[in-house]
mmCIF file of C-alpha atoms and ligand atoms in Angstrom:
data_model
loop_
_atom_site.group_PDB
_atom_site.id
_atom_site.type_symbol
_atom_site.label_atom_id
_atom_site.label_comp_id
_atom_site.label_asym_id
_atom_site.label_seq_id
_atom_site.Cartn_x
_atom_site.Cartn_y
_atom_site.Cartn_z
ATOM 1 C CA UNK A 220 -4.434 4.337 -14.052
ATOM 2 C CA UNK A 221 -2.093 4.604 -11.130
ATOM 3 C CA UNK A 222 0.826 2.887 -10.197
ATOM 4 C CA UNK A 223 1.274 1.599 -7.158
ATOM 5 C CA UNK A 224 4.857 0.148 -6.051
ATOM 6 C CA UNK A 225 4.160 -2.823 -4.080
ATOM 7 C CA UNK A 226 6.314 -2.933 -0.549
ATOM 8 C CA UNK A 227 8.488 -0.324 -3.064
ATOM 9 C CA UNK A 228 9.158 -2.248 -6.400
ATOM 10 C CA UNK A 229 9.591 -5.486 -4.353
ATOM 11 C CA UNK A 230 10.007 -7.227 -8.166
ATOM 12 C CA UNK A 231 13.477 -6.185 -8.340
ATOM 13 C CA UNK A 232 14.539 -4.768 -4.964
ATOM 14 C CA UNK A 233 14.662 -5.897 -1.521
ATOM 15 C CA UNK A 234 10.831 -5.260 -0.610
ATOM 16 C CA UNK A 235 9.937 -2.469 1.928
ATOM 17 C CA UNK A 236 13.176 -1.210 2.269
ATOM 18 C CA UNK A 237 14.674 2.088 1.405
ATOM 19 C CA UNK A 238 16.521 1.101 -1.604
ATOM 20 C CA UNK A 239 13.153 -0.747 -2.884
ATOM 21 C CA UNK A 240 11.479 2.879 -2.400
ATOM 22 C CA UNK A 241 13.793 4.519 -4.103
ATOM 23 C CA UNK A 242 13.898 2.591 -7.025
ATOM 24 C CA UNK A 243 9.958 3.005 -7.203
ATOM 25 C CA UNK A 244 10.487 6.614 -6.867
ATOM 26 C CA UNK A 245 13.082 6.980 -9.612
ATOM 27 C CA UNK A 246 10.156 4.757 -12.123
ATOM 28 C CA UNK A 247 7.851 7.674 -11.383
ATOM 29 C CA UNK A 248 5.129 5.564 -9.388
ATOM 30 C CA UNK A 249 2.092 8.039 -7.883
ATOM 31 C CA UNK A 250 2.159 5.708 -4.697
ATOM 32 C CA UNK A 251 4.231 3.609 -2.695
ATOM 33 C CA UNK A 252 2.692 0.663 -0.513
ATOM 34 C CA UNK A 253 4.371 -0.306 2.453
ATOM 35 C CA UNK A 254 3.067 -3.111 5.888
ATOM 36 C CA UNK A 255 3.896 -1.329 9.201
ATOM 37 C CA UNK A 256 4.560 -3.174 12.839
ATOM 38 C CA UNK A 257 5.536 -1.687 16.097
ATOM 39 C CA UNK A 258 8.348 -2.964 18.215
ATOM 40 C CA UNK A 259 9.380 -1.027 21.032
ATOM 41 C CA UNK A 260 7.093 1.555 20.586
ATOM 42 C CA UNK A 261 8.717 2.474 17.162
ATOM 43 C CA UNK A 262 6.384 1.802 13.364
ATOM 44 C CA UNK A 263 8.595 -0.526 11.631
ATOM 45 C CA UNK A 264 8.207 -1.194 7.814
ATOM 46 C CA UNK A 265 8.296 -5.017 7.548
ATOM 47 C CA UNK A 266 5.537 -7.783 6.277
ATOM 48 C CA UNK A 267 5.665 -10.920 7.817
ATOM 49 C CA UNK A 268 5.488 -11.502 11.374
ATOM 50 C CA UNK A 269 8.765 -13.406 10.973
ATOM 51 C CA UNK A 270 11.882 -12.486 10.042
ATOM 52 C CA UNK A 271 13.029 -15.394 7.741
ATOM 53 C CA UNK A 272 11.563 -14.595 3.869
ATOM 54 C CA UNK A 273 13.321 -10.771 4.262
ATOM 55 C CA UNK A 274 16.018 -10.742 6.390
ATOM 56 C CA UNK A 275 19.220 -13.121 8.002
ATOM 57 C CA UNK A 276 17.089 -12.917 11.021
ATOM 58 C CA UNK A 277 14.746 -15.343 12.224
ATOM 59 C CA UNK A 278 11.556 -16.229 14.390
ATOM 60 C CA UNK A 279 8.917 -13.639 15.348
ATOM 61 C CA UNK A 280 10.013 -9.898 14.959
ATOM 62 C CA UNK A 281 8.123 -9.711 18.186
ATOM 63 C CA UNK A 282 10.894 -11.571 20.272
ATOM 64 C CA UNK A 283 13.524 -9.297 18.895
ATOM 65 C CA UNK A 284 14.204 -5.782 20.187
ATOM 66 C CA UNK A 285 14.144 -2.696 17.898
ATOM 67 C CA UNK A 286 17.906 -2.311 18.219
ATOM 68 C CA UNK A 287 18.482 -5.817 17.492
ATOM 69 C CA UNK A 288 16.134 -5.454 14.510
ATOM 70 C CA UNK A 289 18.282 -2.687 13.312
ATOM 71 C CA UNK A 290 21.734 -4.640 12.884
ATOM 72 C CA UNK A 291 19.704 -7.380 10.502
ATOM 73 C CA UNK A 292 20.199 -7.363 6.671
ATOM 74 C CA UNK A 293 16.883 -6.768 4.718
ATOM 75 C CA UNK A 294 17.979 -7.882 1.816
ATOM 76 C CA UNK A 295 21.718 -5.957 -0.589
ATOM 77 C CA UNK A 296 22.821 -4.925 3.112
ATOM 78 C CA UNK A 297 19.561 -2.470 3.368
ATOM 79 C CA UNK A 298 17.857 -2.235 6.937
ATOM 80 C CA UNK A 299 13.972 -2.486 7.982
ATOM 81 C CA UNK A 300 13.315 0.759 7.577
ATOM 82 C CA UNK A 301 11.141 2.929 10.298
ATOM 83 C CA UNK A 302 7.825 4.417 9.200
ATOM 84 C CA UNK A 303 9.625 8.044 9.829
ATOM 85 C CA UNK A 304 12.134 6.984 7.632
ATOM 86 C CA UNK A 305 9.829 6.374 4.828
ATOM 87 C CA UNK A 306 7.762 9.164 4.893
ATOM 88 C CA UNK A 307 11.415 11.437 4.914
ATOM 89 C CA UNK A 308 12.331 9.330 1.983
ATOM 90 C CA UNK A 309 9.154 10.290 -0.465
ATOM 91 C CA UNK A 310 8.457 13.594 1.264
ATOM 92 C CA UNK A 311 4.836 13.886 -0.216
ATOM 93 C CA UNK A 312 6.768 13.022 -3.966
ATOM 94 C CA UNK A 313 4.435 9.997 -4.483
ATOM 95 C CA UNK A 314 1.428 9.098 -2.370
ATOM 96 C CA UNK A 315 2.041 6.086 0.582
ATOM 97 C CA UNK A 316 -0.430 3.164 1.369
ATOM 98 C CA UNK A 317 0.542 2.276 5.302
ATOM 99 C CA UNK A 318 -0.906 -1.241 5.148
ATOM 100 C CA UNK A 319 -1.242 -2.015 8.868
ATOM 101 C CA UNK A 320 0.022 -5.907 9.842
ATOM 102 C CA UNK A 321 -1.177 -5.422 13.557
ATOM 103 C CA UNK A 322 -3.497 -4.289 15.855
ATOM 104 C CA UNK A 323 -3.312 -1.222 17.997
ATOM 105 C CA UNK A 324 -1.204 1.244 16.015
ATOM 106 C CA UNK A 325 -3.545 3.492 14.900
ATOM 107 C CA UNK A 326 -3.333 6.498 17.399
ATOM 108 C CA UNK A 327 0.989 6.034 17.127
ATOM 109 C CA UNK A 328 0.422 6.345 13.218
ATOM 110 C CA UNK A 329 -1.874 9.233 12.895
ATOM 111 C CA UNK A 330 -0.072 10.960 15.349
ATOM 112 C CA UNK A 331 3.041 10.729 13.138
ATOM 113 C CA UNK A 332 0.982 11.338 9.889
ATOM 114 C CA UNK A 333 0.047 14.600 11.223
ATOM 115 C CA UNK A 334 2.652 15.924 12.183
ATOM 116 C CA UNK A 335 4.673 14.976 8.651
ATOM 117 C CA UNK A 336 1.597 16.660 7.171
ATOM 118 C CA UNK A 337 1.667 19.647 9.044
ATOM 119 C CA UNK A 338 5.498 20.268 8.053
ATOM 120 C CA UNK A 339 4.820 19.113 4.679
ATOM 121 C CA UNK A 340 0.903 20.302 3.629
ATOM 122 C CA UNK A 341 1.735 18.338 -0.275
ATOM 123 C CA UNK A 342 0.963 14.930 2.127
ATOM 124 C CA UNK A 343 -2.122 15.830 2.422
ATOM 125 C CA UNK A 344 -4.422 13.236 0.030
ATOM 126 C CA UNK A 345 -1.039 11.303 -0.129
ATOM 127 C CA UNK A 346 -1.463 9.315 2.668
ATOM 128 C CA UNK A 347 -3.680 6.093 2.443
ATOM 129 C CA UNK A 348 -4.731 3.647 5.431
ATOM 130 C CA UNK A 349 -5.669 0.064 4.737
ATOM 131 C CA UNK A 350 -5.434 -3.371 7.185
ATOM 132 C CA UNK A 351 -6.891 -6.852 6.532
ATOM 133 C CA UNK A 352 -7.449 -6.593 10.217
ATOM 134 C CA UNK A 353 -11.249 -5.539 10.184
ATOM 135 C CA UNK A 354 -10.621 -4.386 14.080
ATOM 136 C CA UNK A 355 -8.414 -1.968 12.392
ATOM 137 C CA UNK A 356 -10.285 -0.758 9.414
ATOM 138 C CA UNK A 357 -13.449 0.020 12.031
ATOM 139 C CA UNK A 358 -10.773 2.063 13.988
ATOM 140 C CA UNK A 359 -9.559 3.742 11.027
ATOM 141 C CA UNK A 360 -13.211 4.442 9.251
ATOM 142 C CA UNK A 361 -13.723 6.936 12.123
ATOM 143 C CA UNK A 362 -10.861 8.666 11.818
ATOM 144 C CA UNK A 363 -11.350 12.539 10.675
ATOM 145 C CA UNK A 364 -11.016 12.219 6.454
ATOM 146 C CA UNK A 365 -8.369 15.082 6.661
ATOM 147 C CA UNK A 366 -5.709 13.073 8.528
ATOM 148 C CA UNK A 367 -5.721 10.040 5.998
ATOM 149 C CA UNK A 368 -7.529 8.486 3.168
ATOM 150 C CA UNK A 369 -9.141 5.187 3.695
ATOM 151 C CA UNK A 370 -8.496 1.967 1.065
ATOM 152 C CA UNK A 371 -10.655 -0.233 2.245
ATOM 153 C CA UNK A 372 -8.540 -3.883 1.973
ATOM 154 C CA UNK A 373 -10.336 -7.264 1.296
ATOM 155 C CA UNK A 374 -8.787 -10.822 1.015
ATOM 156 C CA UNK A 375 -9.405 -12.484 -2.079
ATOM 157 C CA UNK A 376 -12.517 -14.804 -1.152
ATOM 158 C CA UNK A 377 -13.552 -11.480 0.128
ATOM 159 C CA UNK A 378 -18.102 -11.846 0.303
ATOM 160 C CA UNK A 379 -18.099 -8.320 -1.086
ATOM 161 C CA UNK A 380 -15.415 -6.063 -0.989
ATOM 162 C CA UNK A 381 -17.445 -2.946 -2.613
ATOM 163 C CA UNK A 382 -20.352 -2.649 -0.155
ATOM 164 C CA UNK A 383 -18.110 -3.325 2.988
ATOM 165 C CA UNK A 384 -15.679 -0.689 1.262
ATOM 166 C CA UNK A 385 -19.016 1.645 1.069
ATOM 167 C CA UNK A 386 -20.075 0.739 4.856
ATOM 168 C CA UNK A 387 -16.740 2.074 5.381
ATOM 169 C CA UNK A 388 -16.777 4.937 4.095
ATOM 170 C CA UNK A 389 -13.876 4.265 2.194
ATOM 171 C CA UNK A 390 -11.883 6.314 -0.902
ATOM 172 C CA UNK A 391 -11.254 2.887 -2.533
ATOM 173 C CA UNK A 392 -12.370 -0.752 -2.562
ATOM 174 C CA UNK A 393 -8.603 -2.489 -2.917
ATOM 175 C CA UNK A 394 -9.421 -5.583 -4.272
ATOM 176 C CA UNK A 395 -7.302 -9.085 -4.824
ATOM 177 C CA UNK A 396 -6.855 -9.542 -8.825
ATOM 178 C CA UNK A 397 -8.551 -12.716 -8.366
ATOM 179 C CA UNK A 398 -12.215 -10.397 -7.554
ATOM 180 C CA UNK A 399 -11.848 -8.033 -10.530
ATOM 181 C CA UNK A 400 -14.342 -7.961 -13.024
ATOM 182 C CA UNK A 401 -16.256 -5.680 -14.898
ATOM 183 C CA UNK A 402 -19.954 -5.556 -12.840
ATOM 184 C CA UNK A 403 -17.275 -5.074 -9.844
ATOM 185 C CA UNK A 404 -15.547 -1.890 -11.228
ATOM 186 C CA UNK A 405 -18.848 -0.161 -12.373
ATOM 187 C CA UNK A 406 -20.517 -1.008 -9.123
ATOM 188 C CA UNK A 407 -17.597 0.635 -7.329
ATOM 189 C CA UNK A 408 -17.648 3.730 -9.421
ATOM 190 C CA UNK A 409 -21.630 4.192 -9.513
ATOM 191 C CA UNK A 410 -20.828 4.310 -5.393
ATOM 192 C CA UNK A 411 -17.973 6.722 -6.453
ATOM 193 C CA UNK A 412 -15.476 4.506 -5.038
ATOM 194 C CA UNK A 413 -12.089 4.041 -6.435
ATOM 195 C CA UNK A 414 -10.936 0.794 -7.198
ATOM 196 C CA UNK A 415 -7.004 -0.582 -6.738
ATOM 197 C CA UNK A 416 -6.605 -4.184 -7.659
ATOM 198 C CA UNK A 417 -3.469 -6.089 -5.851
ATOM 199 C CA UNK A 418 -1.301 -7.485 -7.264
ATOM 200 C CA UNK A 419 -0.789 -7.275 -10.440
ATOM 201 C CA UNK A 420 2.738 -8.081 -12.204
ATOM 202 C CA UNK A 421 1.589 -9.507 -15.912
ATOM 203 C CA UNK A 422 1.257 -7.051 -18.584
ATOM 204 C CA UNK A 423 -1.709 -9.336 -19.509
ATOM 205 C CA UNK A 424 -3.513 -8.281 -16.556
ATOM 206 C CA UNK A 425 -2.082 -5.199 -16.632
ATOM 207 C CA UNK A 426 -3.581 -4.477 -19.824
ATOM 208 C CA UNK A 427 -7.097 -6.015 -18.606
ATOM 209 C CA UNK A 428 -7.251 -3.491 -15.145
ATOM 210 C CA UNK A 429 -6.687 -0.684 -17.878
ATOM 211 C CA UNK A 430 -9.184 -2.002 -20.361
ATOM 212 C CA UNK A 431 -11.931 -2.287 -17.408
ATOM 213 C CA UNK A 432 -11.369 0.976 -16.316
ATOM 214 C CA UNK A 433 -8.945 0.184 -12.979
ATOM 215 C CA UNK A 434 -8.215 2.982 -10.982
ATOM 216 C CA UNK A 435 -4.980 1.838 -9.773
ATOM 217 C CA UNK A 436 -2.983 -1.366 -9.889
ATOM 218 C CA UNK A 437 -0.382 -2.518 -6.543
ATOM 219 C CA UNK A 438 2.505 -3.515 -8.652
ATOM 220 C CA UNK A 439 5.977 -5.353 -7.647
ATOM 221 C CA UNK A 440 6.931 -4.172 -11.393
ATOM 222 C CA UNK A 441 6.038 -0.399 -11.133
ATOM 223 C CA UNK A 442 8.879 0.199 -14.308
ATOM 224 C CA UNK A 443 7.461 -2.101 -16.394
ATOM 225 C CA UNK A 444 4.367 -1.470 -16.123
ATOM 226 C CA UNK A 445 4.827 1.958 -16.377
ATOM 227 C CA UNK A 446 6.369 1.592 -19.610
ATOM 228 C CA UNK A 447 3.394 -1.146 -20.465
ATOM 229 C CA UNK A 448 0.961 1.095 -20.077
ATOM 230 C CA UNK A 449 2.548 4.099 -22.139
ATOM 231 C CA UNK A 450 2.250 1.948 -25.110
ATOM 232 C CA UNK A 451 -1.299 1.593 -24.641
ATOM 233 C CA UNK A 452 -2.355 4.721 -26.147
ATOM 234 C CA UNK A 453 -5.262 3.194 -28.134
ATOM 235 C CA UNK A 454 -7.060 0.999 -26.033
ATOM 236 C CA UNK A 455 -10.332 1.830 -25.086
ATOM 237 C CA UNK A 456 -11.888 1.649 -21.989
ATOM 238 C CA UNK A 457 -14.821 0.553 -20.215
ATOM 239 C CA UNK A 458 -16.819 3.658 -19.146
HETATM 240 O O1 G3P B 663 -2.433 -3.741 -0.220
HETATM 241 C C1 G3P B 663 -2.260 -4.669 -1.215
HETATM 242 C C2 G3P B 663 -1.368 -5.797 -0.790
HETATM 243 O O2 G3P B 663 -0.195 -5.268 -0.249
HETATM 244 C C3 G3P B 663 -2.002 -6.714 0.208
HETATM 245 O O3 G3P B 663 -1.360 -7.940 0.339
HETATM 246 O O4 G3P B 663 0.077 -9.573 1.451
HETATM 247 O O5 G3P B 663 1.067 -8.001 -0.155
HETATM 248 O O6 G3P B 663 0.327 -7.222 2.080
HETATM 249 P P1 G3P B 663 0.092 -8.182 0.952
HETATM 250 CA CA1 CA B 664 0.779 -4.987 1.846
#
């Protein structure tokens, strides 16, 4: 089962920074997820449309310019990170999930994508696309399969994340915890879809995503549940 680092290894470090990548890194996660926004025509790694929960900032990130941005605290005196930044920081070590928070980015991030791919060929099947925006995740389900792979994200009162993830055309269904269940994960995998579940931070349902045959868990833990699931050697697994 892969690990995912949620927004790095948010549980314990400032989330989507550099410092939170790092430390997912150094746990030995297969994939970072990070949210992306553009301000001043530069991809910016930050969640909320507001400033407030991560930073000494405050109001809409939207209101601020990029150099203003730049001078705020993200949390132990890191800085919102650009998208550049990140994918310089991993270079192709560990997959990244670009989870797009806003319309109209596409073309700026798959421009970037390829190019870091082109320098560095290991990116290739490392990078993964998802939104909650559906705008975005019709934008990004045409995209040519060789510049990205496609997670395709659903809320968690979601109708039914695995046949929109198959209308798609996506590598994975990445579902909310709160959707996983057994006839879910088979589903996905008679459709040969992959299936990440978000977020999941309790070994207990840790241990259940294992036990049902999860393809990869979002984690703000990656350490511990790295070490969680290396002490699982005998559990057996749905099929
Ligand atoms: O992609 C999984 C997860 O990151 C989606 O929720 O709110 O943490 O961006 P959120
Ligand atoms: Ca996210």
């Amino acid at each position: 089962m892969l690990i995912i680092g949620h927004r790095g290894a948010a549980g314990t470090s400032p989330e989507n920074t550099l410092m939170s990548i790092s430390m997912a890194l150094d746990c030995g996660v297969d994939w970072v997820e990070i949210d992306i926004r553009m301000v001043d025509d530069t991809i910016i790694v930050l969640h909320d449309e507001t400033l407030d929960r991560t930073t000494n900032g405050s109001g809409s990130v939207y209101q601020h310019s990029l150099a203003d941005l730049r001078t705020l605290d993200a949390g132990d005196g890191a800085q919102i990170p650009l998208l550049s930044e990140v994918l310089e920081l991993i270079d192709a070590r560990a997959g990244l999930n670009i989870e797009f928070k806003q319309r109209g980015l596409v073309g700026a991030v798959v421009e970037m994508t390829t190019a870091f791919i082109e320098r560095q060929p290991r990116w290739r099947n490392r990078i993964m696309f998802s939104s909650f925006i559906p705008e975005v995740m019709s934008e990004l389900s045409v995209l040519d399969p060789s510049h990205c792979m496609l997670g395709a994200l659903s809320e968690s009162n979601a109708e039914d994340p695995i046949r929109t993830a198959n209308h798609l055309n996506a590598y994975s269904a990445n579902i909310s915890l709160v959707q996983l269940s057994k006839s879910l994960v088979e589903s996905a995998h008679k459709q040969g879809l992959m299936v990440l579940v978000y977020t999941v931070n309790d070994n207990a349902d840790v241990r259940r995503c294992f036990e049902l045959s999860v393809d990869g868990i979002f984690t703000d833990f990656p350490e511990r549940a790295i070490a969680f699931i290396q002490n699982l050697p005998m559990i057996s697994r749905t099929q």
